[in-house]
PDB file of C-alpha atoms and ligand atoms in Angstrom:
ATOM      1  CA  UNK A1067       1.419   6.773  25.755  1.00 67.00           C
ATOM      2  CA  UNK A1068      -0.060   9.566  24.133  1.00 84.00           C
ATOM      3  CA  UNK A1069      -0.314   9.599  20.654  1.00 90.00           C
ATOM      4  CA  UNK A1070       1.742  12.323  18.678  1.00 89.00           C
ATOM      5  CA  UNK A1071      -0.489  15.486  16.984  1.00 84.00           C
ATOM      6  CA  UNK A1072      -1.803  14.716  13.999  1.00 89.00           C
ATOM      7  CA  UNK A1073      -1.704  10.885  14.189  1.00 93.00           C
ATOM      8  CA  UNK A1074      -4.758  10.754  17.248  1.00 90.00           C
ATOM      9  CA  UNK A1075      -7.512  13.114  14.754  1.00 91.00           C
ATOM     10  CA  UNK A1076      -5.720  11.729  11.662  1.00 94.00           C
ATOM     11  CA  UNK A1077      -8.710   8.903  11.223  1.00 95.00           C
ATOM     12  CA  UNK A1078      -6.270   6.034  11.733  1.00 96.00           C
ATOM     13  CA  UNK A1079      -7.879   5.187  15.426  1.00 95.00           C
ATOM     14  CA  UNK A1080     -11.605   5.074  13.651  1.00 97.00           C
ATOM     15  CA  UNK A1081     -10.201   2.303  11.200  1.00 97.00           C
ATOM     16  CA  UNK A1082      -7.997   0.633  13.823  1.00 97.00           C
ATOM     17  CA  UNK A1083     -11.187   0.458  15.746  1.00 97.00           C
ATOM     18  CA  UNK A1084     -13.180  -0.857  12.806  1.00 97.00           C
ATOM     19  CA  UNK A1085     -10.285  -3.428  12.005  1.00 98.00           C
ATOM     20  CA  UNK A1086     -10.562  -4.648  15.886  1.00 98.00           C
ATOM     21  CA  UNK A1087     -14.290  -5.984  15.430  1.00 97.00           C
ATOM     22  CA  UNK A1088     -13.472  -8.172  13.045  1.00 98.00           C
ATOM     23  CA  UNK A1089     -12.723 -12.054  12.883  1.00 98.00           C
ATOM     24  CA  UNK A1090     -11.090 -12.452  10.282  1.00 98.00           C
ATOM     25  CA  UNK A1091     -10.983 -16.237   9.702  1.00 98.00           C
ATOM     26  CA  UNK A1092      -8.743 -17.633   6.874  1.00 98.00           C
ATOM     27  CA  UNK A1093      -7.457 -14.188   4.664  1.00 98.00           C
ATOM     28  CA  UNK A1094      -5.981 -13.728   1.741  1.00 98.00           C
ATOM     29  CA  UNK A1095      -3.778 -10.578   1.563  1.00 98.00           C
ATOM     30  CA  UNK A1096      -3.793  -9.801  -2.782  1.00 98.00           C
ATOM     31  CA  UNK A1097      -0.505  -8.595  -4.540  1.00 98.00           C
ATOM     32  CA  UNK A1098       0.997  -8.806  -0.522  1.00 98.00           C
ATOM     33  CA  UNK A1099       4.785  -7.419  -1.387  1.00 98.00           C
ATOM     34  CA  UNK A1100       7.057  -8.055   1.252  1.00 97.00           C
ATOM     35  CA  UNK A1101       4.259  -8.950   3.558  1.00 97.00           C
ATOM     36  CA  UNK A1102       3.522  -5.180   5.122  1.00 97.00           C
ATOM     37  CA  UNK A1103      -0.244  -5.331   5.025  1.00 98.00           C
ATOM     38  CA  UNK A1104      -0.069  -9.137   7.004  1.00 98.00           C
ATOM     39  CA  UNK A1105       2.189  -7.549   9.647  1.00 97.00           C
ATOM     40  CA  UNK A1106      -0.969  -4.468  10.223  1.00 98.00           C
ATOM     41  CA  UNK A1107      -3.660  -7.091   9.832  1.00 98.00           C
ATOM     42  CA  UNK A1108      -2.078  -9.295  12.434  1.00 98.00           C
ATOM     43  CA  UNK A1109      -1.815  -6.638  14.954  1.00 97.00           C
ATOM     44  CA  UNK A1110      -5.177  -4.830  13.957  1.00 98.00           C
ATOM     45  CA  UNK A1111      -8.144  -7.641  13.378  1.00 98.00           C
ATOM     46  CA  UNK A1112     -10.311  -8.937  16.495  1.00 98.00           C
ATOM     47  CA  UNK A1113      -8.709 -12.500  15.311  1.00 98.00           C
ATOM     48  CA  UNK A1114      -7.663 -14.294  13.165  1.00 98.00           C
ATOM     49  CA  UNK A1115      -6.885 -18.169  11.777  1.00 98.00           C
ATOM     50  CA  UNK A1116      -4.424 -18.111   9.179  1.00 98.00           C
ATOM     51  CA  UNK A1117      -2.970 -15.795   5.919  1.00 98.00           C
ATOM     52  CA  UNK A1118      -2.199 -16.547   2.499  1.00 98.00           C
ATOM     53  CA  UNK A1119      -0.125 -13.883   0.638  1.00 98.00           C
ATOM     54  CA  UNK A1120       0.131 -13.772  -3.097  1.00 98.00           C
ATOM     55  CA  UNK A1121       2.175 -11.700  -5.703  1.00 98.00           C
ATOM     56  CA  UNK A1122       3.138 -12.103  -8.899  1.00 98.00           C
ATOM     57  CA  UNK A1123       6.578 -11.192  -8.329  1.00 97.00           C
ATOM     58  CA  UNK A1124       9.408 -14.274  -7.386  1.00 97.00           C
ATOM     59  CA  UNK A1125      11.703 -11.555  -5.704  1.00 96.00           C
ATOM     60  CA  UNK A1126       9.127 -10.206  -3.681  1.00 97.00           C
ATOM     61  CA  UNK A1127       7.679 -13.346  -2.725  1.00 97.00           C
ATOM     62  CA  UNK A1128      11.505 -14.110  -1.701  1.00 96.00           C
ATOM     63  CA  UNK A1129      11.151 -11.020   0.571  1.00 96.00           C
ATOM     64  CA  UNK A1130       7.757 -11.806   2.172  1.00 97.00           C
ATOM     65  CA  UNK A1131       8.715 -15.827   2.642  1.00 96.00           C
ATOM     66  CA  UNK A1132      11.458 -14.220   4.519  1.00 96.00           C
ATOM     67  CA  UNK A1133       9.120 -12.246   7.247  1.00 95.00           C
ATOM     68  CA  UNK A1134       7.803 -14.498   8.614  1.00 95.00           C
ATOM     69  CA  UNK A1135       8.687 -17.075  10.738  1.00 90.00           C
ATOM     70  CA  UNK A1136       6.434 -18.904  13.263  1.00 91.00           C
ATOM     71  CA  UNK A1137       3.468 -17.428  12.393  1.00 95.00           C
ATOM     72  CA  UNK A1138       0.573 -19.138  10.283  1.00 97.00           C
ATOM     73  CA  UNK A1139       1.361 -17.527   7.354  1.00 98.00           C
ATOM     74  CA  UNK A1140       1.624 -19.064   3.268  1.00 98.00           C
ATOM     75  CA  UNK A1141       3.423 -16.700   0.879  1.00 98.00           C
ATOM     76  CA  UNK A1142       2.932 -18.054  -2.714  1.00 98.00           C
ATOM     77  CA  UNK A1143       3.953 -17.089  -6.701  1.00 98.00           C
ATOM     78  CA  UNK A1144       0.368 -16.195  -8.527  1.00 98.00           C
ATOM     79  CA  UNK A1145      -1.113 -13.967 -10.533  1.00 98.00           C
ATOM     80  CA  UNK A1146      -4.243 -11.996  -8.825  1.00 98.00           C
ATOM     81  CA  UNK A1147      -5.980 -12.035 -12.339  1.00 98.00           C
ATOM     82  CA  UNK A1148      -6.257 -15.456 -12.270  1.00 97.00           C
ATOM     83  CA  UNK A1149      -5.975 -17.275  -9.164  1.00 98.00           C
ATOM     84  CA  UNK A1150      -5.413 -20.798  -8.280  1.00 98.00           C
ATOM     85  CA  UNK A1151      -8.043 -20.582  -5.241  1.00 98.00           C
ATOM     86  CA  UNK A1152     -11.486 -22.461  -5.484  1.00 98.00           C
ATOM     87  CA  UNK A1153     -14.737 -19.644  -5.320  1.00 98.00           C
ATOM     88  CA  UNK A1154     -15.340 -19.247  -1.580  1.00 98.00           C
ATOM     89  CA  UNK A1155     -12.024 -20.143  -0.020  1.00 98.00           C
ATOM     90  CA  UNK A1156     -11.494 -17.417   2.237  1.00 98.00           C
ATOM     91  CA  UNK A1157     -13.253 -15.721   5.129  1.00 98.00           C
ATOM     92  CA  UNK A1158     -11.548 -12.104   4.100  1.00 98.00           C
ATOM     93  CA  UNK A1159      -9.243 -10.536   1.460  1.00 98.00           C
ATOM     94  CA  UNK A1160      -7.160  -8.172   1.379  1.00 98.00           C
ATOM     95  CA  UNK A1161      -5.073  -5.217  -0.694  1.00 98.00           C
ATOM     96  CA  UNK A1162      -3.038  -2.379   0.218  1.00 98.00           C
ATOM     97  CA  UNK A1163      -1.358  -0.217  -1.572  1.00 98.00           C
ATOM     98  CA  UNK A1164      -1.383  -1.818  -4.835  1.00 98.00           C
ATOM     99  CA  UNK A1165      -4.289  -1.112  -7.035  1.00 98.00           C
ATOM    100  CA  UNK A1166      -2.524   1.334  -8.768  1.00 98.00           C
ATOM    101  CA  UNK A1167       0.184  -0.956  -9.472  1.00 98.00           C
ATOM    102  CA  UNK A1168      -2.392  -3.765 -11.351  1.00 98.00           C
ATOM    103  CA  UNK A1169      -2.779  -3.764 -15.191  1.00 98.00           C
ATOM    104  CA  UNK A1170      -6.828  -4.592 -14.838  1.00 98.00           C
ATOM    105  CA  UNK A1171      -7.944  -3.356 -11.460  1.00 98.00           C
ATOM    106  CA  UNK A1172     -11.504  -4.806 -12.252  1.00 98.00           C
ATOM    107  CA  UNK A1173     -10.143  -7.877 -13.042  1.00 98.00           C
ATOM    108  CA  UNK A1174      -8.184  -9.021  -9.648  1.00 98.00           C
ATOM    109  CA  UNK A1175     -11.471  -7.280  -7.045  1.00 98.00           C
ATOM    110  CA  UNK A1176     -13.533  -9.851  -9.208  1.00 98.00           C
ATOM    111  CA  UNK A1177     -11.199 -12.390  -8.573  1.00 98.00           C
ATOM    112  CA  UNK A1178     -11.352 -11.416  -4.907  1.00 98.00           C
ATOM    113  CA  UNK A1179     -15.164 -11.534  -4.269  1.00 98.00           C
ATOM    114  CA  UNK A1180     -15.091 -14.787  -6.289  1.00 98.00           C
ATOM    115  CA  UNK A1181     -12.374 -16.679  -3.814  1.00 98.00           C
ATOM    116  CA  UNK A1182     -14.224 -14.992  -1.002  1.00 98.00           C
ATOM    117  CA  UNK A1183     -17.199 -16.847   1.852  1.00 98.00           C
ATOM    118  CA  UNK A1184     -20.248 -15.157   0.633  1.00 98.00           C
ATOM    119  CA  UNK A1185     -20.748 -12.985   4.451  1.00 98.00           C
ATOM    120  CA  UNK A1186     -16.146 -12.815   4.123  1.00 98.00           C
ATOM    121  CA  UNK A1187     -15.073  -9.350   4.395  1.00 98.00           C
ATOM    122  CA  UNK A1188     -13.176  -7.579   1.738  1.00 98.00           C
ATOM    123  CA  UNK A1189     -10.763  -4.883   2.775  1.00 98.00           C
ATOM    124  CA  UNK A1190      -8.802  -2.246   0.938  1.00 98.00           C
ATOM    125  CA  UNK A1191      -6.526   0.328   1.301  1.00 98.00           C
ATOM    126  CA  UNK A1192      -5.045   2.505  -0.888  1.00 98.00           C
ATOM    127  CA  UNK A1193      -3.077   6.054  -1.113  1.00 98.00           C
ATOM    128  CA  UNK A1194      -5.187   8.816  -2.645  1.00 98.00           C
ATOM    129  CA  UNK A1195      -3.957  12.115  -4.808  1.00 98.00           C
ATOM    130  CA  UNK A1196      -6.590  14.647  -4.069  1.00 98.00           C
ATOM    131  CA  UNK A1197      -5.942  18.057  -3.047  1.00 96.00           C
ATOM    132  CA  UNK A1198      -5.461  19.313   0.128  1.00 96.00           C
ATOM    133  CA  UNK A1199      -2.265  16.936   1.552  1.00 97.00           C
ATOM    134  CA  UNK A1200       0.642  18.754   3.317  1.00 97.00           C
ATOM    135  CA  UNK A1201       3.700  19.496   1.198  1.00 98.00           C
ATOM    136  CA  UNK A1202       5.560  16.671   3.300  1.00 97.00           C
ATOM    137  CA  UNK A1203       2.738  14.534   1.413  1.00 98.00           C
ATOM    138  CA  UNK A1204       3.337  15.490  -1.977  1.00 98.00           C
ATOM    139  CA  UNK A1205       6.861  15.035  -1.465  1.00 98.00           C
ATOM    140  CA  UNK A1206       5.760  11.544  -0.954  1.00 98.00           C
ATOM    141  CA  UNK A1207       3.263  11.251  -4.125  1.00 98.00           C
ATOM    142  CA  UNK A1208       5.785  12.790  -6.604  1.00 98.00           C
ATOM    143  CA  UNK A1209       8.389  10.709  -5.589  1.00 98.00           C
ATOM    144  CA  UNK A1210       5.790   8.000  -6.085  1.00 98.00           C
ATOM    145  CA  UNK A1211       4.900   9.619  -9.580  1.00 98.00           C
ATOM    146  CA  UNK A1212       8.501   9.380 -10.409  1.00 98.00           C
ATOM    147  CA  UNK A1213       9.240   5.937  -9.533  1.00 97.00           C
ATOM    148  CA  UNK A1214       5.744   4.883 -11.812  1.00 98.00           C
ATOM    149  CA  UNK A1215       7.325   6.655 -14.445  1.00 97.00           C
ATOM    150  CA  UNK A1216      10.825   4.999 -14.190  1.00 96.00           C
ATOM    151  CA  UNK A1217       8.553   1.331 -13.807  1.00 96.00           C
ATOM    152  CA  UNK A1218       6.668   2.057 -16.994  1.00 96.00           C
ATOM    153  CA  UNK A1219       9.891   3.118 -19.057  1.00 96.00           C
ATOM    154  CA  UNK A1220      11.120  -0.116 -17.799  1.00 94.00           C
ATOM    155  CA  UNK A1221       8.254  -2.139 -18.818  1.00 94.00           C
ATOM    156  CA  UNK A1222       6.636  -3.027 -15.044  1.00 95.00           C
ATOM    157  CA  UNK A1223       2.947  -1.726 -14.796  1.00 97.00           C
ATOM    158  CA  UNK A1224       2.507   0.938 -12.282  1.00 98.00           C
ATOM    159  CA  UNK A1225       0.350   4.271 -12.744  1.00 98.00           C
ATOM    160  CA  UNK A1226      -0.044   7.127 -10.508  1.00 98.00           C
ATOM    161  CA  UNK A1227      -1.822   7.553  -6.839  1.00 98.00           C
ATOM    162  CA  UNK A1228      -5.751   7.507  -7.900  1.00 98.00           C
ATOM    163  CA  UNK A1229      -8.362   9.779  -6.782  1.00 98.00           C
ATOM    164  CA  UNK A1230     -10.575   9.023  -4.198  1.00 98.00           C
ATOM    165  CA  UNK A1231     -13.630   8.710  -6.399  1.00 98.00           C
ATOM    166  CA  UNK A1232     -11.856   6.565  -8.907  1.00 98.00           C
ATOM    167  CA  UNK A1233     -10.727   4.429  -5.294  1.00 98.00           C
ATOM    168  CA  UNK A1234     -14.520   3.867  -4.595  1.00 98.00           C
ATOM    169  CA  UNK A1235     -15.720   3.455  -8.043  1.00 98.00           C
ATOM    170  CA  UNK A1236     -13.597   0.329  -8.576  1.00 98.00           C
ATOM    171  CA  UNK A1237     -14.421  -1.108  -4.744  1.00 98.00           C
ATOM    172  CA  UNK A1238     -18.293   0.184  -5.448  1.00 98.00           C
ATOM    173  CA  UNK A1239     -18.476  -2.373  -8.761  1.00 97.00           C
ATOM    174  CA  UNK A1240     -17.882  -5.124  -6.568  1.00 97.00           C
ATOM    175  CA  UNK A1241     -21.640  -4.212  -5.013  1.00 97.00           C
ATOM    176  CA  UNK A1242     -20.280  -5.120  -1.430  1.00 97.00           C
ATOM    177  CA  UNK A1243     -22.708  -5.143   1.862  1.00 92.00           C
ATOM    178  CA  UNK A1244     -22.463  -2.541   4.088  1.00 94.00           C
ATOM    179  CA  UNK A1245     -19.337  -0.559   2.688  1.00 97.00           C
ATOM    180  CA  UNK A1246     -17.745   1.813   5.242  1.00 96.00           C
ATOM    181  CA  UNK A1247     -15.560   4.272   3.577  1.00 97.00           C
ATOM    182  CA  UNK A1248     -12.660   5.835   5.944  1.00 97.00           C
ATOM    183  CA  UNK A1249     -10.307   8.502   5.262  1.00 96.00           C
ATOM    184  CA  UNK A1250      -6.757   8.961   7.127  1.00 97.00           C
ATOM    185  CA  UNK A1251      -4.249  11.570   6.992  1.00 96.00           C
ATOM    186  CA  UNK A1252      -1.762   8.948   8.556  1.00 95.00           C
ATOM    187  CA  UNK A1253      -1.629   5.213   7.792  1.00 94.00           C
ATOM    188  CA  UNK A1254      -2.930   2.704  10.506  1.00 96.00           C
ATOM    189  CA  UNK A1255       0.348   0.729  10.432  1.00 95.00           C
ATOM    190  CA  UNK A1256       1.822   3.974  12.253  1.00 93.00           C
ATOM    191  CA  UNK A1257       0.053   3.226  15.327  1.00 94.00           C
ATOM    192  CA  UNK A1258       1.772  -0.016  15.910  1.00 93.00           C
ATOM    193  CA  UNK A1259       5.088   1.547  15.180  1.00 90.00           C
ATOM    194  CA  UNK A1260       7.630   1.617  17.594  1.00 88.00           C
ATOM    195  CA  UNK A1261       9.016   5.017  16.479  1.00 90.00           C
ATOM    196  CA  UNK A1262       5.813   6.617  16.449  1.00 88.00           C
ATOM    197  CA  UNK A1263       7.244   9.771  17.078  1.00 87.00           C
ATOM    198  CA  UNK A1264       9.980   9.604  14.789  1.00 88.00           C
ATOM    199  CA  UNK A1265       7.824   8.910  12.037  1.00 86.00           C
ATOM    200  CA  UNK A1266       4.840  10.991  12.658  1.00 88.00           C
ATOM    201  CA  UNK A1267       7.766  14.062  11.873  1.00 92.00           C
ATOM    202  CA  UNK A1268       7.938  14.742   8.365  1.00 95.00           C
ATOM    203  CA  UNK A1269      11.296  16.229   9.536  1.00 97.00           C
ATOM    204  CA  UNK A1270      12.707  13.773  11.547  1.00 95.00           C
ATOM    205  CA  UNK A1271      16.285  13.500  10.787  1.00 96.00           C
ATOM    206  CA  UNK A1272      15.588   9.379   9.952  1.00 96.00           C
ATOM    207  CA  UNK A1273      12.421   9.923   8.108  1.00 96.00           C
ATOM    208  CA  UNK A1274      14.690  12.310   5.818  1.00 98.00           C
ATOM    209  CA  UNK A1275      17.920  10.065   4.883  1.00 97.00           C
ATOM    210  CA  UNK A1276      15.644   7.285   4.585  1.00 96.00           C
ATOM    211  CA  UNK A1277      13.136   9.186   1.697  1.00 98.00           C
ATOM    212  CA  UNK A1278      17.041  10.319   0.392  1.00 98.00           C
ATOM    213  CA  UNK A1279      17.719   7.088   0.016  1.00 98.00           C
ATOM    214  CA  UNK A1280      14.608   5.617  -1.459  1.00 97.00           C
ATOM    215  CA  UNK A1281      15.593   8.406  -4.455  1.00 97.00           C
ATOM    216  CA  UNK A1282      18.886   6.947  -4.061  1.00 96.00           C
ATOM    217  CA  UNK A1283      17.909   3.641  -4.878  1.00 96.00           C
ATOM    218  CA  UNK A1284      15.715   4.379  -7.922  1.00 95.00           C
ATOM    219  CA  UNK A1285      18.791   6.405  -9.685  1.00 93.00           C
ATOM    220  CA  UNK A1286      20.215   2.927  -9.601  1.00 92.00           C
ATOM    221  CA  UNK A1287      17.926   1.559 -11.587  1.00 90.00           C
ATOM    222  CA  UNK A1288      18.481   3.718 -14.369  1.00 87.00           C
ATOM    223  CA  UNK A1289      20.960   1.211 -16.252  1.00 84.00           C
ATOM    224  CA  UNK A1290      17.742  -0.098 -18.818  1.00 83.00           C
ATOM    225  CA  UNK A1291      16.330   3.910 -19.969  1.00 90.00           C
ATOM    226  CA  UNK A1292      17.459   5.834 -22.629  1.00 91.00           C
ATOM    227  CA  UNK A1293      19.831   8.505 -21.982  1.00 91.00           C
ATOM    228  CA  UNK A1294      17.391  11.548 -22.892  1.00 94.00           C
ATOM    229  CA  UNK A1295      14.966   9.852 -20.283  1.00 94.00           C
ATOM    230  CA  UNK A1296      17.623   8.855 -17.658  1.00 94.00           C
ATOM    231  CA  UNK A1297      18.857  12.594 -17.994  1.00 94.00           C
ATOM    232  CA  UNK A1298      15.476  13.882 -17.595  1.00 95.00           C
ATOM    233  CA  UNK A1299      14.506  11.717 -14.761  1.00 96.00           C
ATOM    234  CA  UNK A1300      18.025  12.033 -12.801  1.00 96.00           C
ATOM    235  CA  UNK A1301      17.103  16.051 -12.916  1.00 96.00           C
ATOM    236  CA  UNK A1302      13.743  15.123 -11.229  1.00 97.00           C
ATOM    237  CA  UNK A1303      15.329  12.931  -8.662  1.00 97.00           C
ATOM    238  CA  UNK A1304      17.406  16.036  -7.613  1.00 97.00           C
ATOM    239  CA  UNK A1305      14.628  18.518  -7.718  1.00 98.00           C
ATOM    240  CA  UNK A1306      13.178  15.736  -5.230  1.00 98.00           C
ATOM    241  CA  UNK A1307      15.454  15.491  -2.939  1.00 98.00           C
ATOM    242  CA  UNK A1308      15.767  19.443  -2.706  1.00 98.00           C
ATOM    243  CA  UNK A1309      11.631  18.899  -1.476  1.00 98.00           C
ATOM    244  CA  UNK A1310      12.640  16.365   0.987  1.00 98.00           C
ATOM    245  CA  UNK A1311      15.648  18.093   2.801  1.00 98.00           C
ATOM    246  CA  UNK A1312      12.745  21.408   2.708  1.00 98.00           C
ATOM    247  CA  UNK A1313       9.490  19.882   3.509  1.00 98.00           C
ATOM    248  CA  UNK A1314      10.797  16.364   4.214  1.00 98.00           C
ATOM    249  CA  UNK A1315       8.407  13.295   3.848  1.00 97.00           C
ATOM    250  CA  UNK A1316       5.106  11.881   4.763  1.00 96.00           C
ATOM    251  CA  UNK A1317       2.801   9.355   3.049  1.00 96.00           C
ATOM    252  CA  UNK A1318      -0.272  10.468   1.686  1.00 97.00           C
ATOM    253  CA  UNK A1319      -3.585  10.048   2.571  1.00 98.00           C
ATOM    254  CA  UNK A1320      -5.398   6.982   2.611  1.00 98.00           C
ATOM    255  CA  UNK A1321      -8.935   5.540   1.657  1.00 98.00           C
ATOM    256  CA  UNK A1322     -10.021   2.286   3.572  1.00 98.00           C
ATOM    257  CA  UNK A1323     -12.630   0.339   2.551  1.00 98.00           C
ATOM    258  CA  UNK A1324     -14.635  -2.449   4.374  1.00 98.00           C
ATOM    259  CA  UNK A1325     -17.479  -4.601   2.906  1.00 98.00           C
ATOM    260  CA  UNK A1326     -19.191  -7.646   3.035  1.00 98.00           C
ATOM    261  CA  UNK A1327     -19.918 -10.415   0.076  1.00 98.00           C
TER     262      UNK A1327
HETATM  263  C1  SAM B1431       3.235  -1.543  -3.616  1.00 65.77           C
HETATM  264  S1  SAM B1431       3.436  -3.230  -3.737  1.00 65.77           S
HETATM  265  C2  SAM B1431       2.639  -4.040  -2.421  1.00 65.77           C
HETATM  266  C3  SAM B1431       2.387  -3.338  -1.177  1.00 65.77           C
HETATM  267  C4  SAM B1431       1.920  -4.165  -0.014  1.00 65.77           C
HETATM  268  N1  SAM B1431       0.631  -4.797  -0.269  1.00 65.77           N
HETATM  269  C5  SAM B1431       1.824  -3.188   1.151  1.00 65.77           C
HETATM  270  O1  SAM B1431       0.715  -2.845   1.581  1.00 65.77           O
HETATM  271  O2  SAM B1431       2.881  -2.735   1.608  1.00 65.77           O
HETATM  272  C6  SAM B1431       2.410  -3.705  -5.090  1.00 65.77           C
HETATM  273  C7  SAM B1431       2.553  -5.168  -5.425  1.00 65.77           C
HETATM  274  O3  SAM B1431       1.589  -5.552  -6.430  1.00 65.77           O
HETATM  275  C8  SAM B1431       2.136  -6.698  -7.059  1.00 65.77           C
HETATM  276  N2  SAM B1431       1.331  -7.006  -8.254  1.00 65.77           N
HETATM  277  C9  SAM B1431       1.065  -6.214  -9.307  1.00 65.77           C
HETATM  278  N3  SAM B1431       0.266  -6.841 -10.196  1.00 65.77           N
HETATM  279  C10 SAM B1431       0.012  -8.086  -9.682  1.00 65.77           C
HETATM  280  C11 SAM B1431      -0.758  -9.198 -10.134  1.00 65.77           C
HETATM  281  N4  SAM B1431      -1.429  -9.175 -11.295  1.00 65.77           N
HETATM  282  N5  SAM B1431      -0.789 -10.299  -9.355  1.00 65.77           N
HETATM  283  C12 SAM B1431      -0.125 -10.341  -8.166  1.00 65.77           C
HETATM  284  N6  SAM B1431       0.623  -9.320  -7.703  1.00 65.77           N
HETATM  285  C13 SAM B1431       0.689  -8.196  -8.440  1.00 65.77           C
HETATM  286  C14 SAM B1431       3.572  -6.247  -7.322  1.00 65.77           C
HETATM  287  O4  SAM B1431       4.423  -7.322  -7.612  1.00 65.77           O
HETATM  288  C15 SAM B1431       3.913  -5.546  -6.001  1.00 65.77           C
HETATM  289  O5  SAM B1431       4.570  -6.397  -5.092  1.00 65.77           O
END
């Protein structure tokens, strides 16, 4: 099947390619959510033993417990800051998508390369705000903007999409082997999705009512703010959804990152 425009020069086939030479041994997948990155990995790497997720969150350690089912896969309660893991326990780590939601970025990659096989591969992928990204893409960002903002107001750390230099910096620090640095309009997960047409539309009529109803589901969380900031952040929420019904929605670039310990 051919691959829809955009998604086949987007950079996601360079880092599928770069995720299919590697065996991947024993991984652990850092502040894993509902288990997204796991579900890539598994259908990305050369090969693979096993997977231990870890998040610091019981409800979405609930969710990722919950997606898996015969696969080798151990979801468990921890903080990334401080992990229960001896040094050298794993043969790769992982993290997607979440630096920008950890209180001491410096502190969890440290932990990383210390629970990591010296030779173990470390990868990481995260969402970048640099110029230059369709409107469909900053639809995406400012929704994500909106929700950090409604997360800090509510007490749960999460800042803004980071820039790619401040990406590299922090994975740079770690003073990996061989880093290779790849950049991807579209994420690699959309190659192994069914709907790749569907999704690869910023338009698509799905795409759409589901970004509607991520907004959706953050004005329901307004019940802890205070009014002036709940009537402030509702008005944002509608300017947002005005962007999605005109430019609809598409996730913003991505910086992947491969090294060795
Ligand atoms: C955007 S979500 C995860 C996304 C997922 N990795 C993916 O690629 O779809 C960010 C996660 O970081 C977790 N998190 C934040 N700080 C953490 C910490 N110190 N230890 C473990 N998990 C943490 C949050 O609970 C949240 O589930």
């Amino acid at each position: 099947m051919d691959l829809p425009e955009g998604l086949a020069s987007s950079g996601a086939l360079e880092i599928r390619a770069r995720l299919s030479s590697i065996s991947a041994g024993k991984i652990l997948d850092v502040a894993t959510g509902d288990g997204d990155f796991i579900q890539t990995l598994m259908k990305a790497l050369k090969d693979y033993d096993s997977f231990v997720g870890i998040d610091h969150s019981e409800d979405e350690v609930k969710k990722a417990k919950t997606a898996f089912d015969e696969e080798p896969v151990e979801i468990l309660q921890m903080d990334a800051e401080d992990m229960d893991f001896e040094d050298g326990s794993f043969d790769t780590v992982s993290i997607s998508h979440s630096l920008h939601h950890l209180a001491n970025i410096d502190a969890v990659l440290s932990e990383m390369k210390r629970v990591l096989k010296p030779g173990g591969h470390v990868i990481v992928q995260e969402n970048y705000s640099d110029p230059g990204q369709t409107e469909a893409q900053m639809t995406d960002m400012l929704a994500a903007h909106w929700d950090a903002e409604i997360d800090t107001l509510l007490g749960k750390t999460h800042f803004k999409t980071l820039r790619k230099r401040e990406i590299r910096d922090y994975v740079e620090a770690l003073g990996l082997g061989g880093l290779d640095v790849s950049d991807t309009t579209h994420p690699v997960k959309c190659l192994f999705c069914e709907k790749v047409f569907e999704c690869a539309d910023p338009l698509n009529e799905n795409v759409v009512s589901f970004a509607l109803e991520e907004i959706d589901r953050n004005l329901a969380r307004f019940g802890g703010l205070q009014d002036a900031d709940a009537a402030r952040l509702a008005e944002e929420g509608e300017r947002l959804k005005e962007r999605i019904r005109r430019f609809g929605s598409s996730s913003p670039s991505t910086l992947f990152l491969v090294g060795t310990k």
